[in-house]
């Protein structure tokens, strides 16, 4: 899937973060995910934040001495939908690591389960709905190591790429079913 996509924007400095947030100002639906070093560190931390809106993907690197505080208002804005898949860990980690509070949250895993999916993992849901097969080989990667490999960056960006589209489809079905 990712071979046909434009390269994501890697955000490693404050100017890049500011540019991303300016680009997101008009976005009403924003896909978000995180990667952490949970399998490699007792005190896990956010190692990446992936963001997708429209046709643009960003990979934010908080380990590049980047202050993520400017993301707080966007994440807390109840008028903008932040789409996560299986959001519990992401919300916990973003709150503990950066003090973020989220509003306007839509969890596609919860929606897929409510709609009857017996296996609502992201890879299964995307395969069933869009015929997209995800390569999950980097899922337990050490996200704290730098530089990140091309395979890690590709994995990270694909995790949010289809979330806004999945949100629209799941929301429509949930609304239709009441």
PDB file of C-alpha atoms in Angstrom:
ATOM      1  CA  UNK A   1       0.000   0.000   0.000  1.00  0.00           C
ATOM      2  CA  UNK A   2       2.619   2.543   1.049  1.00  0.00           C
ATOM      3  CA  UNK A   3       4.632   2.295  -2.174  1.00  0.00           C
ATOM      4  CA  UNK A   4       1.882   4.220  -3.980  1.00  0.00           C
ATOM      5  CA  UNK A   5       1.657   6.979  -1.362  1.00  0.00           C
ATOM      6  CA  UNK A   6       3.589  10.238  -1.220  1.00  0.00           C
ATOM      7  CA  UNK A   7       6.289  10.246   1.451  1.00  0.00           C
ATOM      8  CA  UNK A   8       5.156  11.269   4.936  1.00  0.00           C
ATOM      9  CA  UNK A   9       6.504  14.468   6.450  1.00  0.00           C
ATOM     10  CA  UNK A  10       8.949  13.708   9.249  1.00  0.00           C
ATOM     11  CA  UNK A  11       8.616  16.294  12.023  1.00  0.00           C
ATOM     12  CA  UNK A  12      11.824  16.647  14.016  1.00  0.00           C
ATOM     13  CA  UNK A  13      11.879  20.325  15.018  1.00  0.00           C
ATOM     14  CA  UNK A  14       9.560  23.045  16.290  1.00  0.00           C
ATOM     15  CA  UNK A  15       9.256  24.659  12.849  1.00  0.00           C
ATOM     16  CA  UNK A  16       8.055  21.353  11.401  1.00  0.00           C
ATOM     17  CA  UNK A  17       5.577  20.898  14.251  1.00  0.00           C
ATOM     18  CA  UNK A  18       4.250  24.428  13.742  1.00  0.00           C
ATOM     19  CA  UNK A  19       3.852  23.789   9.999  1.00  0.00           C
ATOM     20  CA  UNK A  20       1.986  20.538  10.679  1.00  0.00           C
ATOM     21  CA  UNK A  21      -0.379  22.205  13.151  1.00  0.00           C
ATOM     22  CA  UNK A  22      -1.044  25.044  10.697  1.00  0.00           C
ATOM     23  CA  UNK A  23      -1.849  22.492   7.986  1.00  0.00           C
ATOM     24  CA  UNK A  24      -4.228  20.737  10.405  1.00  0.00           C
ATOM     25  CA  UNK A  25      -6.123  23.922  11.336  1.00  0.00           C
ATOM     26  CA  UNK A  26      -8.917  23.250   8.837  1.00  0.00           C
ATOM     27  CA  UNK A  27      -9.000  19.478   9.338  1.00  0.00           C
ATOM     28  CA  UNK A  28     -12.151  18.208  11.002  1.00  0.00           C
ATOM     29  CA  UNK A  29     -11.039  14.532  11.098  1.00  0.00           C
ATOM     30  CA  UNK A  30      -7.492  13.625  12.147  1.00  0.00           C
ATOM     31  CA  UNK A  31      -6.062  10.110  12.393  1.00  0.00           C
ATOM     32  CA  UNK A  32      -3.644   9.667  15.307  1.00  0.00           C
ATOM     33  CA  UNK A  33      -1.495   6.823  16.618  1.00  0.00           C
ATOM     34  CA  UNK A  34       1.594   6.458  18.754  1.00  0.00           C
ATOM     35  CA  UNK A  35       4.543   4.126  18.936  1.00  0.00           C
ATOM     36  CA  UNK A  36       6.280   3.510  22.246  1.00  0.00           C
ATOM     37  CA  UNK A  37       9.206   1.532  23.577  1.00  0.00           C
ATOM     38  CA  UNK A  38       6.979  -0.598  25.833  1.00  0.00           C
ATOM     39  CA  UNK A  39       8.767  -3.850  24.987  1.00  0.00           C
ATOM     40  CA  UNK A  40      12.225  -2.393  25.624  1.00  0.00           C
ATOM     41  CA  UNK A  41      11.881  -0.043  28.583  1.00  0.00           C
ATOM     42  CA  UNK A  42      10.395  -0.326  32.059  1.00  0.00           C
ATOM     43  CA  UNK A  43       9.372   3.347  31.951  1.00  0.00           C
ATOM     44  CA  UNK A  44       7.834   3.405  28.481  1.00  0.00           C
ATOM     45  CA  UNK A  45       7.653   6.631  26.548  1.00  0.00           C
ATOM     46  CA  UNK A  46       6.109   7.991  23.382  1.00  0.00           C
ATOM     47  CA  UNK A  47       8.666   7.510  20.606  1.00  0.00           C
ATOM     48  CA  UNK A  48       6.512   8.569  17.627  1.00  0.00           C
ATOM     49  CA  UNK A  49       3.187  10.245  17.026  1.00  0.00           C
ATOM     50  CA  UNK A  50       1.649   9.559  13.632  1.00  0.00           C
ATOM     51  CA  UNK A  51      -0.907  11.990  12.261  1.00  0.00           C
ATOM     52  CA  UNK A  52      -3.013  11.848   9.086  1.00  0.00           C
ATOM     53  CA  UNK A  53      -5.485  14.377   7.705  1.00  0.00           C
ATOM     54  CA  UNK A  54      -6.772  14.482   4.162  1.00  0.00           C
ATOM     55  CA  UNK A  55      -4.062  13.047   1.956  1.00  0.00           C
ATOM     56  CA  UNK A  56      -1.154  14.078   4.169  1.00  0.00           C
ATOM     57  CA  UNK A  57       0.724  12.033   6.750  1.00  0.00           C
ATOM     58  CA  UNK A  58       3.140  13.276   9.380  1.00  0.00           C
ATOM     59  CA  UNK A  59       5.450  11.328  11.650  1.00  0.00           C
ATOM     60  CA  UNK A  60       6.319  13.383  14.708  1.00  0.00           C
ATOM     61  CA  UNK A  61       9.521  12.406  16.521  1.00  0.00           C
ATOM     62  CA  UNK A  62       9.352  13.486  20.179  1.00  0.00           C
ATOM     63  CA  UNK A  63      12.803  11.972  20.766  1.00  0.00           C
ATOM     64  CA  UNK A  64      14.311  14.645  18.494  1.00  0.00           C
ATOM     65  CA  UNK A  65      14.278  17.103  21.418  1.00  0.00           C
ATOM     66  CA  UNK A  66      10.874  18.290  20.283  1.00  0.00           C
ATOM     67  CA  UNK A  67       8.367  19.982  22.596  1.00  0.00           C
ATOM     68  CA  UNK A  68       4.987  18.432  21.796  1.00  0.00           C
ATOM     69  CA  UNK A  69       3.042  20.896  23.991  1.00  0.00           C
ATOM     70  CA  UNK A  70       1.714  22.829  20.949  1.00  0.00           C
ATOM     71  CA  UNK A  71      -0.207  19.662  19.946  1.00  0.00           C
ATOM     72  CA  UNK A  72      -2.267  19.859  23.145  1.00  0.00           C
ATOM     73  CA  UNK A  73      -4.950  22.280  21.942  1.00  0.00           C
ATOM     74  CA  UNK A  74      -5.541  20.297  18.749  1.00  0.00           C
ATOM     75  CA  UNK A  75      -5.900  17.035  20.693  1.00  0.00           C
ATOM     76  CA  UNK A  76      -8.222  18.664  23.249  1.00  0.00           C
ATOM     77  CA  UNK A  77     -10.451  20.389  20.687  1.00  0.00           C
ATOM     78  CA  UNK A  78     -13.896  18.710  20.915  1.00  0.00           C
ATOM     79  CA  UNK A  79     -14.916  20.126  17.515  1.00  0.00           C
ATOM     80  CA  UNK A  80     -12.273  18.095  15.689  1.00  0.00           C
ATOM     81  CA  UNK A  81     -12.494  14.311  15.592  1.00  0.00           C
ATOM     82  CA  UNK A  82      -9.314  12.487  16.568  1.00  0.00           C
ATOM     83  CA  UNK A  83      -9.531   8.959  15.204  1.00  0.00           C
ATOM     84  CA  UNK A  84      -7.545   6.257  16.987  1.00  0.00           C
ATOM     85  CA  UNK A  85      -7.676   2.491  16.696  1.00  0.00           C
ATOM     86  CA  UNK A  86      -7.627   0.864  20.127  1.00  0.00           C
ATOM     87  CA  UNK A  87      -7.049   4.212  21.799  1.00  0.00           C
ATOM     88  CA  UNK A  88      -6.675   3.202  25.447  1.00  0.00           C
ATOM     89  CA  UNK A  89      -2.872   2.797  25.482  1.00  0.00           C
ATOM     90  CA  UNK A  90      -2.310   5.860  23.280  1.00  0.00           C
ATOM     91  CA  UNK A  91      -4.456   8.083  25.511  1.00  0.00           C
ATOM     92  CA  UNK A  92      -2.802   6.795  28.668  1.00  0.00           C
ATOM     93  CA  UNK A  93       0.689   7.299  27.281  1.00  0.00           C
ATOM     94  CA  UNK A  94       0.010  10.753  25.797  1.00  0.00           C
ATOM     95  CA  UNK A  95      -1.535  11.864  29.069  1.00  0.00           C
ATOM     96  CA  UNK A  96       1.215  10.488  31.277  1.00  0.00           C
ATOM     97  CA  UNK A  97       4.132  11.546  29.055  1.00  0.00           C
ATOM     98  CA  UNK A  98       2.898  14.947  27.880  1.00  0.00           C
ATOM     99  CA  UNK A  99      -0.106  15.870  30.012  1.00  0.00           C
ATOM    100  CA  UNK A 100      -2.436  15.767  27.010  1.00  0.00           C
ATOM    101  CA  UNK A 101      -6.177  15.444  27.459  1.00  0.00           C
ATOM    102  CA  UNK A 102      -8.191  14.326  24.480  1.00  0.00           C
ATOM    103  CA  UNK A 103     -11.654  15.356  23.375  1.00  0.00           C
ATOM    104  CA  UNK A 104     -13.550  14.548  20.204  1.00  0.00           C
ATOM    105  CA  UNK A 105     -12.222  10.990  20.232  1.00  0.00           C
ATOM    106  CA  UNK A 106     -13.488   8.205  17.952  1.00  0.00           C
ATOM    107  CA  UNK A 107     -12.060   4.716  18.480  1.00  0.00           C
ATOM    108  CA  UNK A 108     -12.407   2.595  15.340  1.00  0.00           C
ATOM    109  CA  UNK A 109     -11.709  -0.615  17.273  1.00  0.00           C
ATOM    110  CA  UNK A 110     -14.668   0.032  19.569  1.00  0.00           C
ATOM    111  CA  UNK A 111     -16.891   0.957  16.620  1.00  0.00           C
ATOM    112  CA  UNK A 112     -15.894  -2.168  14.679  1.00  0.00           C
ATOM    113  CA  UNK A 113     -16.648  -4.336  17.720  1.00  0.00           C
ATOM    114  CA  UNK A 114     -20.020  -2.630  18.276  1.00  0.00           C
ATOM    115  CA  UNK A 115     -20.848  -3.336  14.640  1.00  0.00           C
ATOM    116  CA  UNK A 116     -20.149  -7.032  15.153  1.00  0.00           C
ATOM    117  CA  UNK A 117     -16.520  -7.569  14.193  1.00  0.00           C
ATOM    118  CA  UNK A 118     -15.301 -10.641  16.072  1.00  0.00           C
ATOM    119  CA  UNK A 119     -11.664  -9.705  15.459  1.00  0.00           C
ATOM    120  CA  UNK A 120     -11.507  -5.889  15.519  1.00  0.00           C
ATOM    121  CA  UNK A 121      -7.715  -5.473  15.295  1.00  0.00           C
ATOM    122  CA  UNK A 122      -6.653  -2.827  12.776  1.00  0.00           C
ATOM    123  CA  UNK A 123      -5.104  -5.281  10.323  1.00  0.00           C
ATOM    124  CA  UNK A 124      -8.270  -7.421  10.305  1.00  0.00           C
ATOM    125  CA  UNK A 125     -10.639  -4.472   9.979  1.00  0.00           C
ATOM    126  CA  UNK A 126      -8.684  -2.896   7.098  1.00  0.00           C
ATOM    127  CA  UNK A 127      -8.433  -6.250   5.322  1.00  0.00           C
ATOM    128  CA  UNK A 128     -12.166  -6.887   5.673  1.00  0.00           C
ATOM    129  CA  UNK A 129     -13.307  -3.386   4.726  1.00  0.00           C
ATOM    130  CA  UNK A 130     -10.754  -2.174   2.195  1.00  0.00           C
ATOM    131  CA  UNK A 131      -8.853  -5.294   1.097  1.00  0.00           C
ATOM    132  CA  UNK A 132      -5.650  -3.774   2.512  1.00  0.00           C
ATOM    133  CA  UNK A 133      -3.102  -6.108   4.060  1.00  0.00           C
ATOM    134  CA  UNK A 134      -0.910  -4.495   6.712  1.00  0.00           C
ATOM    135  CA  UNK A 135       2.637  -5.646   7.377  1.00  0.00           C
ATOM    136  CA  UNK A 136       2.690  -5.782  11.181  1.00  0.00           C
ATOM    137  CA  UNK A 137       6.292  -7.015  11.419  1.00  0.00           C
ATOM    138  CA  UNK A 138       7.453  -3.737  12.977  1.00  0.00           C
ATOM    139  CA  UNK A 139       4.760  -3.704  15.665  1.00  0.00           C
ATOM    140  CA  UNK A 140       7.203  -4.749  18.401  1.00  0.00           C
ATOM    141  CA  UNK A 141      10.095  -2.771  17.020  1.00  0.00           C
ATOM    142  CA  UNK A 142      12.357  -0.762  19.323  1.00  0.00           C
ATOM    143  CA  UNK A 143      10.912   2.653  18.517  1.00  0.00           C
ATOM    144  CA  UNK A 144      13.407   4.426  20.759  1.00  0.00           C
ATOM    145  CA  UNK A 145      16.395   3.610  18.530  1.00  0.00           C
ATOM    146  CA  UNK A 146      17.531   6.230  16.039  1.00  0.00           C
ATOM    147  CA  UNK A 147      17.817   6.479  13.149  1.00  0.00           C
ATOM    148  CA  UNK A 148      14.501   4.860  12.290  1.00  0.00           C
ATOM    149  CA  UNK A 149      14.598   2.477   9.346  1.00  0.00           C
ATOM    150  CA  UNK A 150      12.558   3.048   6.206  1.00  0.00           C
ATOM    151  CA  UNK A 151      10.545  -0.040   7.156  1.00  0.00           C
ATOM    152  CA  UNK A 152       9.707   1.451  10.567  1.00  0.00           C
ATOM    153  CA  UNK A 153       8.663   4.769   9.024  1.00  0.00           C
ATOM    154  CA  UNK A 154       6.536   2.973   6.451  1.00  0.00           C
ATOM    155  CA  UNK A 155       4.855   0.884   9.148  1.00  0.00           C
ATOM    156  CA  UNK A 156       4.200   3.930  11.309  1.00  0.00           C
ATOM    157  CA  UNK A 157       2.559   5.989   8.572  1.00  0.00           C
ATOM    158  CA  UNK A 158       0.276   3.208   7.376  1.00  0.00           C
ATOM    159  CA  UNK A 159      -1.199   2.833  10.882  1.00  0.00           C
ATOM    160  CA  UNK A 160      -3.010   6.179  10.523  1.00  0.00           C
ATOM    161  CA  UNK A 161      -3.355   6.486   6.755  1.00  0.00           C
ATOM    162  CA  UNK A 162      -6.799   4.891   6.495  1.00  0.00           C
ATOM    163  CA  UNK A 163      -8.181   5.925   9.888  1.00  0.00           C
ATOM    164  CA  UNK A 164     -10.119   8.977   8.627  1.00  0.00           C
ATOM    165  CA  UNK A 165     -11.701   6.913   5.849  1.00  0.00           C
ATOM    166  CA  UNK A 166     -12.466   4.081   8.269  1.00  0.00           C
ATOM    167  CA  UNK A 167     -14.018   6.607  10.670  1.00  0.00           C
ATOM    168  CA  UNK A 168     -16.393   7.891   7.972  1.00  0.00           C
ATOM    169  CA  UNK A 169     -17.513   4.380   7.092  1.00  0.00           C
ATOM    170  CA  UNK A 170     -17.931   3.173  10.669  1.00  0.00           C
ATOM    171  CA  UNK A 171     -19.694   6.351  11.776  1.00  0.00           C
ATOM    172  CA  UNK A 172     -22.181   6.020   8.924  1.00  0.00           C
ATOM    173  CA  UNK A 173     -22.909   2.401   9.865  1.00  0.00           C
ATOM    174  CA  UNK A 174     -23.211   3.187  13.579  1.00  0.00           C
ATOM    175  CA  UNK A 175     -25.569   6.079  12.801  1.00  0.00           C
ATOM    176  CA  UNK A 176     -27.630   3.920  10.457  1.00  0.00           C
ATOM    177  CA  UNK A 177     -28.014   1.236  13.146  1.00  0.00           C
ATOM    178  CA  UNK A 178     -28.857   3.774  15.812  1.00  0.00           C
TER     179      UNK A 178
END
